[in-house]
Short mmCIF file of C-alpha atoms in Angstrom, two decimals:
data_model
loop_
_atom_site.label_atom_id
_atom_site.label_comp_id
_atom_site.label_asym_id
_atom_site.label_seq_id
_atom_site.Cartn_x
_atom_site.Cartn_y
_atom_site.Cartn_z
CA MET A 1 113.37 103.85 136.99
CA GLU A 2 114.50 107.37 136.34
CA LEU A 3 111.14 110.18 135.22
CA SER A 4 109.99 109.06 131.72
CA LYS A 5 107.75 111.20 130.27
CA ASN A 6 104.32 110.43 132.70
CA ASP A 7 106.34 110.21 135.32
CA SER A 8 106.86 114.04 134.80
CA LYS A 9 103.19 114.13 133.88
CA MET A 10 102.25 112.14 137.28
CA LEU A 11 103.94 114.27 139.31
CA GLN A 12 102.81 117.39 137.76
CA GLY A 13 99.42 116.45 138.71
CA LEU A 14 100.60 115.25 141.86
CA SER A 15 102.18 118.81 142.39
CA VAL A 16 98.71 121.26 141.23
CA LEU A 17 96.70 118.79 143.85
CA ALA A 18 99.45 119.84 146.68
CA MET A 19 99.20 123.19 145.52
CA LEU A 20 94.90 123.34 146.07
CA CYS A 21 95.95 121.21 149.29
CA LEU A 22 98.26 124.23 149.94
CA HIS A 23 96.30 127.44 149.00
CA LEU A 24 92.48 126.28 150.42
CA LEU A 25 93.44 125.04 153.16
CA ASP A 26 96.62 126.15 154.40
CA LYS A 27 94.21 129.12 156.70
CA SER A 28 91.97 129.24 158.99
CA TYR A 29 89.42 127.45 158.92
CA GLU A 30 86.67 129.20 161.53
CA GLY A 31 83.74 130.66 159.50
CA LEU A 32 85.29 129.13 156.16
CA PHE A 33 85.46 125.62 156.97
CA THR A 34 84.27 123.00 159.72
CA PRO A 35 86.77 120.37 159.02
CA LEU A 36 86.32 116.56 160.84
CA ILE A 37 89.30 115.43 161.60
CA PHE A 38 91.74 116.32 164.10
CA ILE A 39 95.10 116.14 165.65
CA PHE A 40 97.11 118.14 169.02
CA GLY A 41 94.21 120.31 167.95
CA LYS A 42 94.82 121.30 164.92
CA PRO A 43 92.57 119.76 161.94
CA LEU A 44 94.26 117.24 159.84
CA SER A 45 93.37 119.35 156.69
CA PHE A 46 96.23 122.00 157.91
CA TYR A 47 98.79 118.91 158.40
CA LEU A 48 98.10 117.86 155.04
CA ALA A 49 98.32 122.13 153.79
CA GLN A 50 101.53 122.05 155.29
CA MET A 51 102.69 119.35 153.73
CA SER A 52 101.96 120.07 151.00
CA ASP A 53 104.33 123.25 150.07
CA PHE A 54 106.55 121.02 148.46
CA CYS A 55 104.61 122.08 145.16
CA VAL A 56 106.48 124.88 143.62
CA MET A 57 109.97 122.64 143.63
CA GLY A 58 107.58 119.25 142.22
CA PHE A 59 107.07 122.00 138.86
CA ALA A 60 110.85 123.18 138.95
CA PHE A 61 112.32 119.77 140.35
CA CYS A 62 110.15 118.74 136.78
CA SER A 63 110.96 121.61 134.37
CA GLY A 64 115.34 121.15 136.07
CA TYR A 65 115.07 117.27 135.31
CA ALA A 66 113.64 117.51 132.18
CA HIS A 67 116.23 120.76 130.49
CA MET A 68 118.92 118.22 131.69
CA LYS A 69 117.80 115.52 130.38
CA LEU A 70 116.76 116.98 126.44
CA SER A 71 119.93 119.60 127.06
CA ASP A 72 122.12 117.62 124.35
CA ASP A 73 119.82 118.08 122.21
CA SER A 74 121.02 120.59 118.92
CA SER A 75 118.23 121.82 119.13
CA PHE A 76 117.22 122.34 122.40
CA TYR A 77 117.20 125.75 122.85
CA ARG A 78 115.27 126.22 119.68
CA LYS A 79 111.82 123.94 121.05
CA ARG A 80 112.41 125.07 124.17
CA LEU A 81 111.66 128.68 123.90
CA LYS A 82 108.90 126.96 121.17
CA SER A 83 107.33 125.98 124.19
CA LEU A 84 107.75 129.05 126.04
CA LEU A 85 105.92 130.41 123.51
CA ILE A 86 103.00 127.89 123.62
CA LEU A 87 102.86 128.64 127.39
CA LEU A 88 102.50 132.37 127.42
CA CYS A 89 99.53 132.06 124.58
CA ASN A 90 99.08 129.77 126.79
CA PHE A 91 98.56 132.49 129.24
CA TRP A 92 98.19 135.31 127.56
CA LEU A 93 94.22 133.56 126.06
CA ILE A 94 93.22 133.15 130.31
CA ILE A 95 94.31 137.02 130.96
CA LEU A 96 91.52 137.41 127.67
CA VAL A 97 88.77 134.63 128.44
CA PHE A 98 88.88 136.35 132.41
CA SER A 99 88.89 139.45 132.22
CA ILE A 100 85.80 138.95 128.95
CA VAL A 101 83.92 136.98 131.88
CA SER A 102 85.12 139.44 134.64
CA VAL A 103 83.59 142.45 132.79
CA ILE A 104 80.30 140.15 132.26
CA SER A 105 79.81 139.05 135.93
CA GLY A 106 80.89 143.22 136.55
CA HIS A 107 84.21 143.08 138.39
CA SER A 108 86.05 144.96 135.30
CA ASP A 109 87.20 147.01 137.80
CA PHE A 110 89.47 144.82 138.98
CA MET A 111 89.97 142.46 135.20
CA PRO A 112 90.29 144.53 133.33
CA GLY A 113 91.51 147.24 135.03
CA SER A 114 93.13 150.26 133.59
CA LEU A 115 94.89 149.96 130.69
CA SER A 116 98.46 149.89 132.08
CA LYS A 117 97.27 146.59 134.64
CA LEU A 118 96.33 145.59 131.92
CA LEU A 119 99.79 144.96 130.43
CA LEU A 120 102.09 144.92 133.75
CA ASN A 121 99.85 141.41 133.61
CA ILE A 122 99.94 140.60 130.30
CA PHE A 123 104.45 141.07 130.73
CA MET A 124 104.23 139.05 134.05
CA LEU A 125 105.57 142.39 135.48
CA SER A 126 102.59 142.28 138.52
CA ASN A 127 100.69 139.48 139.83
CA SER A 128 97.78 141.66 140.58
CA TYR A 129 95.08 139.96 138.29
CA ASN A 130 96.17 136.06 140.25
CA GLY A 131 98.41 135.84 142.89
CA ALA A 132 99.54 131.93 141.57
CA TRP A 133 100.81 133.07 138.86
CA TRP A 134 103.93 134.90 139.91
CA TYR A 135 105.79 131.66 139.17
CA MET A 136 105.29 132.08 135.00
CA TYR A 137 107.58 134.97 135.00
CA ALA A 138 110.13 132.91 137.39
CA TYR A 139 110.03 129.57 135.13
CA THR A 140 110.07 132.37 131.49
CA ILE A 141 113.80 132.86 133.51
CA LEU A 142 114.45 129.94 133.48
CA VAL A 143 113.66 128.69 129.75
CA LEU A 144 115.94 131.78 128.87
CA ILE A 145 118.67 131.27 130.52
CA SER A 146 118.33 127.22 130.89
CA PRO A 147 121.86 126.15 128.07
CA LEU A 148 124.23 127.97 130.35
CA MET A 149 122.06 126.67 133.28
CA MET A 150 123.02 122.97 131.64
CA LYS A 151 126.42 124.71 131.20
CA ILE A 152 126.83 125.37 134.11
CA ILE A 153 125.30 122.17 136.63
CA LYS A 154 127.52 119.72 134.10
CA GLU A 155 130.28 120.98 134.92
CA THR A 156 130.56 122.67 138.29
CA ASN A 157 130.48 119.99 141.52
CA PRO A 158 127.75 119.11 142.46
CA ILE A 159 128.76 119.53 146.17
CA LEU A 160 129.54 122.96 145.51
CA LEU A 161 126.77 123.98 143.25
CA ILE A 162 124.03 123.55 146.31
CA GLY A 163 126.33 124.76 148.44
CA ILE A 164 125.81 127.57 147.00
CA GLY A 165 122.47 127.34 145.87
CA GLY A 166 121.43 126.57 149.22
CA VAL A 167 122.69 129.62 150.38
CA ILE A 168 121.27 131.47 147.53
CA TYR A 169 118.27 129.49 148.02
CA VAL A 170 117.66 131.40 152.43
CA LEU A 171 118.54 134.64 151.01
CA CYS A 172 116.15 134.92 148.72
CA HIS A 173 113.61 133.01 150.69
CA PHE A 174 114.36 135.72 153.52
CA LEU A 175 113.78 138.10 150.49
CA ARG A 176 110.73 136.80 149.56
CA PHE A 177 108.49 136.42 152.43
CA ARG A 178 109.88 138.87 155.30
CA VAL A 179 111.58 141.68 152.91
CA ASN A 180 109.40 144.36 150.65
CA THR A 181 111.02 146.82 149.47
CA GLY A 182 109.17 147.87 146.68
CA ASN A 183 111.20 147.93 143.91
CA LEU A 184 110.27 145.72 141.37
CA PHE A 185 113.87 144.35 140.82
CA LEU A 186 114.48 143.38 144.24
CA ASP A 187 110.72 142.13 144.33
CA LYS A 188 111.31 139.92 142.01
CA ILE A 189 114.48 138.16 143.03
CA GLY A 190 113.28 136.20 146.27
CA PRO A 191 110.49 134.24 143.93
CA PHE A 192 113.14 134.01 140.97
CA GLY A 193 116.40 132.85 143.51
CA VAL A 194 114.46 130.04 145.02
CA THR A 195 112.85 128.25 142.34
CA TRP A 196 116.20 128.23 140.81
CA PHE A 197 117.79 126.03 142.74
CA GLU A 198 114.69 123.32 142.97
CA TYR A 199 115.46 123.97 139.12
CA VAL A 200 118.96 122.73 139.87
CA ILE A 201 118.49 120.28 141.88
CA GLY A 202 115.64 118.22 139.53
CA ALA A 203 118.44 118.88 136.31
CA LEU A 204 121.70 117.62 139.45
CA CYS A 205 118.44 114.11 139.90
CA PHE A 206 118.73 113.30 136.67
CA LYS A 207 122.78 114.08 135.52
CA TYR A 208 123.59 111.33 138.95
CA ARG A 209 120.58 109.03 137.73
CA TYR A 210 118.97 109.92 141.63
CA PHE A 211 116.48 107.70 141.46
CA THR A 212 118.12 104.89 139.72
CA VAL A 213 121.00 105.12 142.76
CA VAL A 214 118.17 105.17 145.34
CA GLY A 215 116.09 102.76 143.85
CA THR A 216 118.01 100.30 143.06
CA PHE A 217 118.53 100.59 146.93
CA LEU A 218 115.62 100.29 148.11
CA ASN A 219 114.94 97.90 145.62
CA LYS A 220 117.46 95.29 148.06
CA LEU A 221 115.36 95.69 150.67
CA ASN A 222 112.84 93.50 152.04
CA PRO A 223 108.99 95.13 150.14
CA TRP A 224 107.25 95.74 153.83
CA PHE A 225 110.50 96.99 155.26
CA LYS A 226 110.48 99.36 152.06
CA ARG A 227 106.42 100.10 152.42
CA GLY A 228 107.73 101.28 156.45
CA ILE A 229 110.25 103.50 155.85
CA PHE A 230 108.03 105.66 153.35
CA GLY A 231 105.19 105.34 155.95
CA ILE A 232 106.98 107.00 158.59
CA MET A 233 108.84 109.27 156.69
CA PHE A 234 105.31 110.53 155.21
CA ILE A 235 104.32 111.25 158.43
CA ALA A 236 107.35 112.14 160.22
CA ILE A 237 106.88 114.97 157.47
CA LEU A 238 103.17 115.46 157.88
CA ILE A 239 103.24 116.13 162.03
CA GLY A 240 106.79 117.34 161.89
CA HIS A 241 106.93 119.94 159.19
CA THR A 242 103.33 121.62 161.23
CA LEU A 243 104.63 121.34 164.90
CA ILE A 244 108.39 121.55 164.58
CA VAL A 245 109.36 123.18 160.86
CA PRO A 246 106.85 124.92 160.29
CA SER A 247 108.49 126.99 156.95
CA LEU A 248 108.57 127.22 153.25
CA ILE A 249 111.60 127.02 153.98
CA VAL A 250 111.71 123.68 154.05
CA ALA A 251 110.72 122.91 151.17
CA PRO A 252 113.09 121.02 148.56
CA PHE A 253 114.07 118.37 150.97
CA THR A 254 110.36 117.89 152.29
CA GLY A 255 109.97 118.20 147.98
CA LEU A 256 112.89 115.63 147.69
CA ILE A 257 111.07 112.81 149.43
CA ILE A 258 108.34 113.68 148.72
CA ILE A 259 109.27 113.16 144.89
CA THR A 260 111.18 110.49 145.87
CA MET A 261 108.53 108.22 147.39
CA PHE A 262 105.93 109.05 144.64
CA GLN A 263 108.43 107.83 142.28
CA LEU A 264 110.01 104.41 143.62
CA SER A 265 106.35 103.49 145.19
CA LYS A 266 104.14 101.11 142.37
CA LYS A 267 100.87 102.85 142.61
CA PRO A 268 97.76 101.04 141.30
CA LEU A 269 96.77 101.48 137.23
CA PHE A 270 94.12 103.99 137.78
CA LEU A 271 96.02 106.08 140.68
CA GLU A 272 98.34 106.92 137.44
CA LYS A 273 95.50 107.42 135.00
CA ILE A 274 94.17 110.25 137.73
CA PHE A 275 97.26 111.35 138.92
CA PHE A 276 98.40 111.66 134.78
CA LEU A 277 95.28 112.88 133.35
CA ILE A 278 95.55 115.68 136.40
CA GLY A 279 98.85 116.87 135.28
CA LYS A 280 97.77 116.80 132.06
CA HIS A 281 95.72 119.95 132.97
CA SER A 282 98.14 121.08 135.72
CA THR A 283 98.72 124.68 133.77
CA ASN A 284 95.21 125.29 133.09
CA ILE A 285 94.21 124.92 137.13
CA TRP A 286 97.59 126.29 138.20
CA LEU A 287 96.55 129.27 136.49
CA THR A 288 92.56 129.11 137.12
CA HIS A 289 92.80 127.94 140.26
CA MET A 290 92.51 131.39 142.09
CA PHE A 291 89.65 133.59 141.14
CA PHE A 292 87.71 130.84 142.74
CA TYR A 293 88.69 130.77 146.15
CA SER A 294 90.51 134.30 146.80
CA VAL A 295 89.97 137.14 143.56
CA LEU A 296 87.16 136.99 141.29
CA TYR A 297 84.60 134.50 143.05
CA VAL A 298 85.92 134.96 146.38
CA ASP A 299 85.33 132.52 149.14
CA LEU A 300 83.07 130.54 145.87
CA VAL A 301 84.59 126.98 146.50
CA TYR A 302 84.60 127.37 150.68
CA CYS A 303 80.43 126.92 149.58
CA ALA A 304 81.11 123.14 150.09
CA ARG A 305 82.07 123.32 153.52
CA TYR A 306 84.31 120.44 154.21
CA PRO A 307 87.55 119.82 153.31
CA ALA A 308 87.40 117.30 150.59
CA PHE A 309 84.16 118.20 149.02
CA ILE A 310 85.93 122.49 148.68
CA PHE A 311 88.98 120.16 146.95
CA LEU A 312 86.76 118.38 145.14
CA LEU A 313 84.83 121.32 144.58
CA MET A 314 88.07 123.16 142.27
CA LEU A 315 88.54 120.02 140.98
CA ALA A 316 84.83 120.14 139.05
CA ILE A 317 85.93 123.34 137.97
CA THR A 318 88.85 123.71 136.99
CA ILE A 319 89.23 120.67 134.76
CA PRO A 320 86.13 121.59 132.42
CA ILE A 321 87.25 124.52 132.04
CA SER A 322 91.17 123.77 131.39
CA MET A 323 88.72 121.61 128.88
CA VAL A 324 87.36 124.60 127.27
CA LEU A 325 90.56 125.99 126.83
CA SER A 326 92.60 123.47 125.70
CA THR A 327 90.84 123.12 122.46
CA ILE A 328 91.29 126.29 122.22
CA GLN A 329 95.08 126.16 122.87
CA LYS A 330 95.83 123.29 120.60
CA PRO A 331 95.62 125.06 117.43
CA ILE A 332 97.56 128.14 118.52
CA ALA A 333 100.50 126.16 119.92
CA LYS A 334 100.38 123.83 117.10
CA ILE A 335 100.10 127.35 114.23
CA VAL A 336 103.64 128.04 117.42
CA SER A 337 105.23 124.20 116.41
CA SER A 338 105.55 124.92 112.72
CA ILE A 339 107.59 128.15 113.01
#
């Protein structure tokens, strides 16, 4: 019942789909797109977008879970650093490719822009090219401190760790969304702190075999009763998150519920293949999708007009781009892996 490598890849697929839903549809639709279904005066797409704010939780959870799972390997840190370098090479490749595209399309003032702007983005001190890139530096730091984090998580009482982590999460959430100091260091603390807590939850879930414990309990129930519980929880998050607690602060809580339901639900084979395929391209989708609706080609995908078509158009653009990028990334990854 615990997450396998394929399960993690499918969860990453779910998480990047949630990211697209959040970024594309969690906004005023007037003059931008045309919702067809409304609930209590709000578009169904808005409810789905609000629920999708667990997307970062999904990626951070997978990282923490995998790091704890692999942490007893004597070469754990060396392998993590290699994986990080491969990701950074991928990131820098995307900066290069889209800088060339930007120049060709007449947006050279935006990207690459000045040399200082380029360097700040390359070294993750700025995400002025693409707002979704803020997670790059947070993940980089998590990898760099991962041996220390695994040691702390293994040796610390989980209740104490969750309590302290929860306080840090709330403070960092406030710092991230309510305070803009203008100080480079302070403005990086908020996003890292909220990601760190979600990473810790993932590590704890592997340490205590969370999915096995919950899955064993649920398997004792009537299958229809189990489906009923999942259905009620899904509707509760869908409606409650939008109408009662419309705040990202609950993402670790709602995210863990959604991740649990996703992992412990039996999925048709064709759905598993879809989630796995999207999971394989999730990194490139994350790093490129904002170019086609927010920066560079502003509102491009909204030409599809309806939420479902906008969503599918974004996938139709980013997955082929990811396939092309992957052909370039593979030899680079092979070289880094051989070091």
